[in-house]
């Protein structure tokens, strides 16, 4: 316990300011929260500024999934944090050795496409630029803090995540923020259960990468316990996608590391595939007592998503190469549902629920290729040859039933940038003094 206390005390000013800004926003709204950010901007302590802005970047973007309630102020505060971070980091050669340059072609292409064809104006065009700006901040922050003191930085990441998930777990027993369940699915501090599931999923990858660096104050037993807690949270959210994504991450790690196990599993998969036609998936799930958790009544149509996907595929064929600009995916599906389904309507008609289809609707094959270039460069630059495959698999799978890749100002893209940055920027003897 004393070790945890010492680590928290090491970052006491950063934690204090995170709490001040968050609580200030809860009671005073966006304006008060923005004003409380100003002392960070004028501080004469570079390390404090960068560490605190990094912590805010994680926490505020996590909470940014809330469209209503006490955390709704974070919707706009994300832009303030991004602007302050860019201003602060400009003094530290923001563009030098910053691998965010590899997402710039994608940002330029989708911005030009949106300006040319979008019916939604400048707000949609700014979505293209935001990919590059968010990546700039996250990659530069990691680069600077790893170069300054990698061990301290890894401790900071764990501390911020531990604080966030500790409060989330507290809500299980003391729901002081009101109802934290939606249809019996736990959503904690997030605006929706899937959001919490995905945040826990990406955090799982982050702490696993840090554990493998073997340069933190936390013990291996701590990391094991933390990962179990995160899996528990994913189960409480009943997010099938997040749960299977974590499983894919872990299975991929082990398949790549142990060649014998790879051969055995491949043979088993071939056998299972051969007999799968004679098995009833629904009967298996029910026999395991998981029918309610896995919502087997919605497995065949992915909770209604397949209906939406069919409509989206028809629309993509109208302009497959360039799409119709950022934000068009939600604009299109809401317009379609208004005209042909009306109100009230099922939840799945309020989104596309597939990152690849959303990107094709928005920026077409050209935009999707630009995005693929970024992912290829991150994979090529990663210094962790086993983890990079597992992380890529996790991301690609999780994008099948959620459109999180089609926006950068959500809770997930910053975590993707963080995961890649941790794999790319290796700890070295102290290069920078902040």
Short mmCIF file of C-alpha atoms in Angstrom, two decimals:
data_model
loop_
_atom_site.label_atom_id
_atom_site.label_comp_id
_atom_site.label_asym_id
_atom_site.label_seq_id
_atom_site.Cartn_x
_atom_site.Cartn_y
_atom_site.Cartn_z
CA UNK A 1 0.00 0.00 0.00
CA UNK A 2 2.85 2.38 0.82
CA UNK A 3 4.29 1.84 -2.67
CA UNK A 4 0.99 2.88 -4.27
CA UNK A 5 0.81 5.91 -2.01
CA UNK A 6 4.34 6.96 -2.92
CA UNK A 7 3.57 6.69 -6.63
CA UNK A 8 0.40 8.74 -6.25
CA UNK A 9 2.30 11.36 -4.25
CA UNK A 10 4.87 11.57 -7.03
CA UNK A 11 2.12 12.78 -9.33
CA UNK A 12 0.08 14.62 -6.71
CA UNK A 13 -0.03 17.94 -8.58
CA UNK A 14 -1.11 16.31 -11.84
CA UNK A 15 -3.78 14.21 -10.10
CA UNK A 16 -4.97 17.22 -8.11
CA UNK A 17 -5.39 19.29 -11.25
CA UNK A 18 -7.19 16.47 -13.05
CA UNK A 19 -9.66 16.30 -10.17
CA UNK A 20 -10.05 20.10 -9.93
CA UNK A 21 -10.84 20.46 -13.64
CA UNK A 22 -13.18 17.46 -13.69
CA UNK A 23 -15.08 18.46 -10.55
CA UNK A 24 -15.15 22.10 -11.69
CA UNK A 25 -16.72 21.01 -14.95
CA UNK A 26 -19.24 18.77 -13.19
CA UNK A 27 -20.55 21.67 -11.12
CA UNK A 28 -19.70 24.68 -13.28
CA UNK A 29 -19.90 23.34 -16.80
CA UNK A 30 -17.64 23.81 -19.80
CA UNK A 31 -16.72 27.46 -19.13
CA UNK A 32 -15.50 26.84 -15.58
CA UNK A 33 -13.57 23.75 -16.66
CA UNK A 34 -11.90 25.76 -19.44
CA UNK A 35 -10.91 28.55 -17.05
CA UNK A 36 -9.41 25.98 -14.67
CA UNK A 37 -7.17 24.77 -17.51
CA UNK A 38 -5.48 28.17 -17.84
CA UNK A 39 -3.00 27.77 -14.91
CA UNK A 40 -1.56 24.77 -16.74
CA UNK A 41 -0.97 26.91 -19.79
CA UNK A 42 0.95 29.60 -17.89
CA UNK A 43 2.89 27.28 -15.57
CA UNK A 44 6.68 27.59 -15.74
CA UNK A 45 7.16 23.86 -15.11
CA UNK A 46 7.37 22.07 -18.48
CA UNK A 47 7.22 18.54 -17.02
CA UNK A 48 4.11 19.38 -14.98
CA UNK A 49 2.43 20.91 -18.03
CA UNK A 50 3.10 17.99 -20.37
CA UNK A 51 2.23 15.31 -17.80
CA UNK A 52 -0.97 17.04 -16.76
CA UNK A 53 -2.08 17.69 -20.32
CA UNK A 54 -1.37 14.05 -21.14
CA UNK A 55 -3.51 12.94 -18.18
CA UNK A 56 -6.27 15.33 -19.21
CA UNK A 57 -6.08 14.06 -22.77
CA UNK A 58 -6.79 10.54 -21.55
CA UNK A 59 -9.44 11.28 -18.90
CA UNK A 60 -11.39 14.02 -20.73
CA UNK A 61 -11.46 12.02 -23.96
CA UNK A 62 -12.71 9.00 -22.00
CA UNK A 63 -15.50 11.08 -20.50
CA UNK A 64 -16.23 12.69 -23.87
CA UNK A 65 -18.59 9.84 -24.69
CA UNK A 66 -21.15 11.50 -22.38
CA UNK A 67 -23.66 13.55 -24.36
CA UNK A 68 -25.71 14.44 -21.30
CA UNK A 69 -25.39 14.50 -17.52
CA UNK A 70 -22.63 15.86 -15.31
CA UNK A 71 -19.85 14.93 -17.74
CA UNK A 72 -21.42 16.46 -20.84
CA UNK A 73 -19.03 19.43 -20.51
CA UNK A 74 -16.22 17.15 -21.72
CA UNK A 75 -17.71 17.16 -25.23
CA UNK A 76 -16.38 20.69 -25.76
CA UNK A 77 -13.53 20.58 -23.26
CA UNK A 78 -11.74 18.05 -25.48
CA UNK A 79 -11.15 20.81 -28.04
CA UNK A 80 -9.77 23.14 -25.38
CA UNK A 81 -7.36 20.46 -24.14
CA UNK A 82 -6.28 19.75 -27.73
CA UNK A 83 -5.64 23.45 -28.43
CA UNK A 84 -3.66 24.01 -25.20
CA UNK A 85 -1.63 20.84 -25.83
CA UNK A 86 -0.72 21.94 -29.34
CA UNK A 87 0.33 25.38 -28.08
CA UNK A 88 2.48 23.94 -25.29
CA UNK A 89 4.12 21.28 -27.46
CA UNK A 90 5.02 23.79 -30.18
CA UNK A 91 7.86 24.87 -27.88
CA UNK A 92 9.27 21.33 -27.99
CA UNK A 93 9.69 20.92 -31.77
CA UNK A 94 6.25 19.46 -32.25
CA UNK A 95 6.90 18.15 -35.76
CA UNK A 96 10.42 16.79 -35.29
CA UNK A 97 10.63 12.97 -35.40
CA UNK A 98 6.86 12.84 -34.92
CA UNK A 99 5.39 9.75 -36.55
CA UNK A 100 2.03 11.53 -36.74
CA UNK A 101 3.25 12.60 -40.20
CA UNK A 102 2.12 9.21 -41.48
CA UNK A 103 -1.53 10.02 -40.85
CA UNK A 104 -1.19 13.42 -42.55
CA UNK A 105 -1.86 12.04 -46.09
CA UNK A 106 -5.10 10.50 -44.80
CA UNK A 107 -6.07 13.76 -43.08
CA UNK A 108 -5.38 15.84 -46.19
CA UNK A 109 -7.23 13.48 -48.53
CA UNK A 110 -10.35 13.18 -46.40
CA UNK A 111 -10.42 16.93 -45.72
CA UNK A 112 -10.29 17.68 -49.46
CA UNK A 113 -12.95 15.05 -50.18
CA UNK A 114 -15.20 16.53 -47.51
CA UNK A 115 -14.74 20.10 -48.75
CA UNK A 116 -15.52 19.00 -52.30
CA UNK A 117 -18.60 16.82 -51.79
CA UNK A 118 -19.95 17.03 -48.24
CA UNK A 119 -23.44 18.45 -47.62
CA UNK A 120 -22.46 19.16 -44.00
CA UNK A 121 -20.07 22.12 -44.30
CA UNK A 122 -16.98 23.17 -42.37
CA UNK A 123 -17.79 21.12 -39.27
CA UNK A 124 -17.39 17.95 -41.30
CA UNK A 125 -14.19 19.18 -42.97
CA UNK A 126 -12.59 19.82 -39.58
CA UNK A 127 -12.96 16.11 -38.76
CA UNK A 128 -10.23 15.32 -41.26
CA UNK A 129 -7.76 17.75 -39.72
CA UNK A 130 -8.48 16.50 -36.20
CA UNK A 131 -6.92 13.09 -36.94
CA UNK A 132 -3.58 14.76 -37.57
CA UNK A 133 -3.83 17.15 -34.61
CA UNK A 134 -4.77 14.45 -32.09
CA UNK A 135 -1.98 12.22 -33.41
CA UNK A 136 0.50 15.12 -33.20
CA UNK A 137 -0.26 15.68 -29.53
CA UNK A 138 -0.28 12.04 -28.46
CA UNK A 139 2.84 10.94 -30.34
CA UNK A 140 4.84 14.02 -29.28
CA UNK A 141 3.79 13.69 -25.65
CA UNK A 142 4.92 10.07 -25.56
CA UNK A 143 8.15 10.90 -27.38
CA UNK A 144 9.05 13.66 -24.90
CA UNK A 145 8.05 11.84 -21.73
CA UNK A 146 9.77 8.58 -22.71
CA UNK A 147 12.93 10.50 -23.60
CA UNK A 148 12.82 12.38 -20.29
CA UNK A 149 12.17 9.45 -17.94
CA UNK A 150 10.49 6.33 -19.32
CA UNK A 151 9.91 4.71 -15.93
CA UNK A 152 8.22 7.82 -14.58
CA UNK A 153 6.06 8.10 -17.70
CA UNK A 154 4.91 4.47 -17.52
CA UNK A 155 4.05 4.99 -13.85
CA UNK A 156 2.03 8.06 -14.84
CA UNK A 157 0.00 6.12 -17.41
CA UNK A 158 -0.78 3.37 -14.93
CA UNK A 159 -1.65 5.92 -12.24
CA UNK A 160 -4.10 7.79 -14.50
CA UNK A 161 -5.77 4.56 -15.66
CA UNK A 162 -5.86 3.21 -12.11
CA UNK A 163 -7.54 6.40 -10.88
CA UNK A 164 -10.13 6.30 -13.66
CA UNK A 165 -11.03 2.65 -13.22
CA UNK A 166 -11.01 2.90 -9.41
CA UNK A 167 -13.73 5.55 -9.59
CA UNK A 168 -15.54 3.41 -12.15
CA UNK A 169 -15.48 0.42 -9.81
CA UNK A 170 -16.62 2.59 -6.91
CA UNK A 171 -19.79 3.34 -8.87
CA UNK A 172 -20.66 -0.34 -8.68
CA UNK A 173 -21.10 0.00 -4.93
CA UNK A 174 -21.80 3.72 -4.49
CA UNK A 175 -23.62 5.04 -7.59
CA UNK A 176 -23.27 8.68 -6.57
CA UNK A 177 -23.62 9.87 -10.18
CA UNK A 178 -27.05 8.35 -10.65
CA UNK A 179 -27.96 5.23 -12.60
CA UNK A 180 -24.83 3.59 -14.02
CA UNK A 181 -26.65 0.80 -15.83
CA UNK A 182 -28.33 0.79 -19.23
CA UNK A 183 -30.55 -2.25 -19.82
CA UNK A 184 -28.69 -4.03 -17.00
CA UNK A 185 -25.33 -3.32 -18.66
CA UNK A 186 -22.77 -1.37 -16.64
CA UNK A 187 -21.59 1.88 -18.23
CA UNK A 188 -19.74 3.41 -15.27
CA UNK A 189 -18.35 6.84 -16.11
CA UNK A 190 -19.03 6.41 -19.81
CA UNK A 191 -22.13 7.38 -21.71
CA UNK A 192 -22.76 3.83 -22.85
CA UNK A 193 -21.72 0.24 -21.95
CA UNK A 194 -19.92 -0.42 -25.23
CA UNK A 195 -17.88 2.72 -24.63
CA UNK A 196 -16.67 1.47 -21.26
CA UNK A 197 -16.00 -1.95 -22.75
CA UNK A 198 -13.82 -0.44 -25.47
CA UNK A 199 -11.96 1.85 -23.05
CA UNK A 200 -11.21 -1.18 -20.87
CA UNK A 201 -10.15 -3.13 -23.97
CA UNK A 202 -7.64 -0.51 -25.14
CA UNK A 203 -6.42 0.03 -21.57
CA UNK A 204 -5.78 -3.72 -21.39
CA UNK A 205 -3.44 -3.42 -24.37
CA UNK A 206 -1.73 -0.34 -22.91
CA UNK A 207 -0.90 -1.94 -19.57
CA UNK A 208 0.21 -5.15 -21.27
CA UNK A 209 2.65 -3.18 -23.44
CA UNK A 210 3.98 -1.33 -20.38
CA UNK A 211 4.34 -4.59 -18.47
CA UNK A 212 6.49 -5.94 -21.27
CA UNK A 213 8.73 -2.87 -21.07
CA UNK A 214 9.64 -4.01 -17.54
CA UNK A 215 10.38 -0.45 -16.41
CA UNK A 216 7.73 0.51 -13.87
CA UNK A 217 7.34 0.65 -10.11
CA UNK A 218 4.43 -1.79 -10.29
CA UNK A 219 4.90 -5.51 -9.75
CA UNK A 220 3.94 -8.29 -12.20
CA UNK A 221 1.19 -9.34 -9.75
CA UNK A 222 -0.29 -5.84 -9.98
CA UNK A 223 -0.47 -6.04 -13.77
CA UNK A 224 -2.14 -9.45 -13.58
CA UNK A 225 -4.72 -8.14 -11.11
CA UNK A 226 -5.33 -5.01 -13.18
CA UNK A 227 -5.91 -7.05 -16.34
CA UNK A 228 -8.37 -9.30 -14.48
CA UNK A 229 -10.26 -6.21 -13.28
CA UNK A 230 -10.42 -4.86 -16.83
CA UNK A 231 -11.76 -8.16 -18.15
CA UNK A 232 -14.31 -8.11 -15.33
CA UNK A 233 -15.43 -4.64 -16.37
CA UNK A 234 -15.76 -5.76 -19.98
CA UNK A 235 -17.96 -8.63 -18.81
CA UNK A 236 -20.11 -6.23 -16.77
CA UNK A 237 -20.64 -4.06 -19.85
CA UNK A 238 -21.74 -7.16 -21.81
CA UNK A 239 -19.78 -5.84 -24.79
CA UNK A 240 -19.27 -8.94 -26.91
CA UNK A 241 -16.99 -7.10 -29.32
CA UNK A 242 -14.67 -5.85 -26.58
CA UNK A 243 -14.56 -9.26 -24.89
CA UNK A 244 -13.74 -11.16 -28.07
CA UNK A 245 -11.20 -8.48 -29.05
CA UNK A 246 -9.33 -8.99 -25.78
CA UNK A 247 -9.43 -12.75 -26.32
CA UNK A 248 -8.09 -12.30 -29.85
CA UNK A 249 -5.29 -10.13 -28.49
CA UNK A 250 -4.25 -12.75 -25.93
CA UNK A 251 -4.65 -15.72 -28.28
CA UNK A 252 -2.62 -13.99 -31.00
CA UNK A 253 0.21 -13.29 -28.56
CA UNK A 254 0.37 -16.93 -27.61
CA UNK A 255 -0.04 -18.31 -31.10
CA UNK A 256 2.85 -16.21 -32.38
CA UNK A 257 5.11 -16.97 -29.45
CA UNK A 258 4.63 -20.72 -29.18
CA UNK A 259 4.92 -22.42 -32.56
CA UNK A 260 3.78 -25.83 -31.26
CA UNK A 261 0.66 -24.28 -29.76
CA UNK A 262 0.04 -22.53 -33.07
CA UNK A 263 0.06 -25.88 -34.91
CA UNK A 264 -2.24 -27.50 -32.34
CA UNK A 265 -4.73 -24.63 -32.41
CA UNK A 266 -4.74 -24.52 -36.20
CA UNK A 267 -5.54 -28.25 -36.31
CA UNK A 268 -8.27 -27.75 -33.72
CA UNK A 269 -9.73 -24.86 -35.72
CA UNK A 270 -9.79 -26.99 -38.87
CA UNK A 271 -11.58 -29.77 -36.96
CA UNK A 272 -14.12 -27.36 -35.44
CA UNK A 273 -14.72 -25.78 -38.85
CA UNK A 274 -15.37 -29.25 -40.31
CA UNK A 275 -18.09 -30.10 -37.78
CA UNK A 276 -19.53 -26.60 -37.33
CA UNK A 277 -22.28 -27.19 -39.87
CA UNK A 278 -23.83 -29.85 -37.61
CA UNK A 279 -23.71 -27.76 -34.40
CA UNK A 280 -26.33 -25.39 -33.05
CA UNK A 281 -24.58 -22.27 -31.80
CA UNK A 282 -27.65 -21.23 -29.87
CA UNK A 283 -27.86 -24.59 -28.09
CA UNK A 284 -24.18 -24.43 -27.09
CA UNK A 285 -24.52 -20.93 -25.67
CA UNK A 286 -27.65 -21.85 -23.74
CA UNK A 287 -26.00 -24.98 -22.32
CA UNK A 288 -23.19 -22.83 -20.95
CA UNK A 289 -25.67 -20.50 -19.27
CA UNK A 290 -24.53 -17.52 -21.35
CA UNK A 291 -27.64 -16.91 -23.40
CA UNK A 292 -28.63 -13.74 -21.55
CA UNK A 293 -25.10 -12.28 -21.44
CA UNK A 294 -24.34 -12.95 -25.11
CA UNK A 295 -27.89 -11.94 -26.13
CA UNK A 296 -28.22 -14.93 -28.47
CA UNK A 297 -31.49 -13.65 -29.81
CA UNK A 298 -29.46 -10.92 -31.53
CA UNK A 299 -26.40 -12.92 -32.61
CA UNK A 300 -27.66 -13.75 -36.08
CA UNK A 301 -28.24 -10.13 -37.05
CA UNK A 302 -25.55 -8.58 -34.77
CA UNK A 303 -28.20 -6.72 -32.73
CA UNK A 304 -29.82 -5.44 -35.90
CA UNK A 305 -26.58 -4.19 -37.41
CA UNK A 306 -26.81 -6.40 -40.48
CA UNK A 307 -29.96 -4.52 -41.55
CA UNK A 308 -28.03 -1.26 -41.39
CA UNK A 309 -25.00 -2.74 -43.15
CA UNK A 310 -27.09 -3.85 -46.11
CA UNK A 311 -28.47 -0.32 -46.51
CA UNK A 312 -24.98 1.18 -46.16
CA UNK A 313 -23.52 -1.14 -48.81
CA UNK A 314 -26.19 -0.04 -51.29
CA UNK A 315 -25.34 3.62 -50.65
CA UNK A 316 -21.57 3.05 -50.93
CA UNK A 317 -22.05 1.83 -54.50
CA UNK A 318 -23.32 5.28 -55.50
CA UNK A 319 -19.91 6.87 -54.88
CA UNK A 320 -17.40 4.15 -53.97
CA UNK A 321 -14.10 5.96 -54.63
CA UNK A 322 -14.47 9.21 -52.70
CA UNK A 323 -17.53 8.82 -50.52
CA UNK A 324 -19.52 11.91 -49.57
CA UNK A 325 -17.43 13.50 -46.83
CA UNK A 326 -16.85 13.07 -43.12
CA UNK A 327 -19.96 12.67 -40.94
CA UNK A 328 -21.96 11.50 -43.93
CA UNK A 329 -22.42 8.02 -42.43
CA UNK A 330 -24.62 9.20 -39.56
CA UNK A 331 -26.28 11.86 -41.71
CA UNK A 332 -27.23 9.24 -44.30
CA UNK A 333 -28.51 6.55 -41.94
CA UNK A 334 -30.58 9.00 -39.87
CA UNK A 335 -32.09 10.47 -43.02
CA UNK A 336 -32.83 6.98 -44.35
CA UNK A 337 -34.44 5.94 -41.06
CA UNK A 338 -36.51 9.13 -40.88
CA UNK A 339 -37.87 8.54 -44.37
CA UNK A 340 -38.45 4.80 -44.33
CA UNK A 341 -38.77 3.72 -40.69
CA UNK A 342 -39.86 6.71 -38.65
CA UNK A 343 -40.14 7.05 -34.89
CA UNK A 344 -39.91 5.24 -32.58
CA UNK A 345 -37.24 2.99 -34.07
CA UNK A 346 -34.68 0.47 -32.84
CA UNK A 347 -31.31 1.71 -31.57
CA UNK A 348 -29.34 0.18 -34.44
CA UNK A 349 -30.88 2.67 -36.87
CA UNK A 350 -28.96 5.52 -35.23
CA UNK A 351 -25.54 4.54 -36.59
CA UNK A 352 -23.62 2.42 -39.08
CA UNK A 353 -21.86 0.27 -36.47
CA UNK A 354 -18.95 -0.68 -38.70
CA UNK A 355 -15.77 1.37 -39.09
CA UNK A 356 -15.03 0.12 -42.61
CA UNK A 357 -18.50 0.88 -43.92
CA UNK A 358 -18.49 4.29 -42.19
CA UNK A 359 -15.15 5.17 -43.77
CA UNK A 360 -16.32 4.00 -47.20
CA UNK A 361 -19.49 6.08 -46.89
CA UNK A 362 -17.47 9.09 -45.79
CA UNK A 363 -14.26 9.01 -47.82
CA UNK A 364 -14.53 6.00 -50.10
CA UNK A 365 -11.86 3.58 -51.23
CA UNK A 366 -9.30 6.38 -51.65
CA UNK A 367 -9.71 7.52 -48.05
CA UNK A 368 -9.68 3.96 -46.74
CA UNK A 369 -6.39 3.32 -48.56
CA UNK A 370 -4.91 6.43 -46.95
CA UNK A 371 -5.96 5.15 -43.54
CA UNK A 372 -4.51 1.73 -44.31
CA UNK A 373 -1.17 3.43 -45.11
CA UNK A 374 -1.08 4.88 -41.59
CA UNK A 375 -1.76 1.50 -40.01
CA UNK A 376 0.91 -0.13 -42.18
CA UNK A 377 3.52 2.45 -41.12
CA UNK A 378 2.67 2.01 -37.44
CA UNK A 379 3.00 -1.74 -37.82
CA UNK A 380 6.33 -1.38 -39.64
CA UNK A 381 7.75 1.07 -37.06
CA UNK A 382 6.69 -0.94 -34.00
CA UNK A 383 9.61 -2.33 -32.04
CA UNK A 384 7.45 -5.07 -30.48
CA UNK A 385 7.12 -7.68 -33.19
CA UNK A 386 4.68 -9.97 -31.38
CA UNK A 387 2.56 -7.31 -29.72
CA UNK A 388 2.11 -5.33 -32.94
CA UNK A 389 0.35 -8.27 -34.60
CA UNK A 390 -1.91 -8.88 -31.59
CA UNK A 391 -2.77 -5.19 -31.23
CA UNK A 392 -3.51 -4.84 -34.94
CA UNK A 393 -5.75 -7.90 -34.83
CA UNK A 394 -7.61 -6.50 -31.82
CA UNK A 395 -8.20 -3.17 -33.54
CA UNK A 396 -9.27 -4.65 -36.87
CA UNK A 397 -11.72 -7.05 -35.22
CA UNK A 398 -13.24 -4.45 -32.88
CA UNK A 399 -13.90 -2.17 -35.86
CA UNK A 400 -16.28 -4.69 -37.43
CA UNK A 401 -19.24 -3.86 -35.18
CA UNK A 402 -18.41 -0.28 -34.11
CA UNK A 403 -17.62 2.86 -36.13
CA UNK A 404 -14.91 4.14 -33.78
CA UNK A 405 -12.31 4.48 -36.56
CA UNK A 406 -14.46 7.04 -38.37
CA UNK A 407 -13.67 9.79 -35.82
CA UNK A 408 -10.59 10.97 -33.94
CA UNK A 409 -12.14 13.00 -31.12
CA UNK A 410 -13.60 9.94 -29.43
CA UNK A 411 -12.19 7.98 -26.49
CA UNK A 412 -10.51 5.38 -28.66
CA UNK A 413 -8.26 6.94 -31.33
CA UNK A 414 -6.04 8.64 -28.70
CA UNK A 415 -5.61 5.23 -27.09
CA UNK A 416 -4.71 3.72 -30.47
CA UNK A 417 -2.08 6.44 -30.96
CA UNK A 418 -0.82 5.83 -27.42
CA UNK A 419 -0.50 2.07 -27.99
CA UNK A 420 1.45 2.56 -31.21
CA UNK A 421 3.62 5.28 -29.66
CA UNK A 422 4.54 3.02 -26.74
CA UNK A 423 5.65 0.40 -29.24
CA UNK A 424 7.60 2.85 -31.41
CA UNK A 425 9.41 5.10 -28.92
CA UNK A 426 11.80 2.95 -26.92
CA UNK A 427 13.24 3.95 -23.53
CA UNK A 428 16.82 5.21 -23.79
CA UNK A 429 19.24 6.99 -21.47
CA UNK A 430 17.71 10.34 -20.60
CA UNK A 431 17.77 12.48 -23.74
CA UNK A 432 15.61 15.41 -22.67
CA UNK A 433 15.37 17.30 -19.42
CA UNK A 434 11.95 18.86 -18.90
#
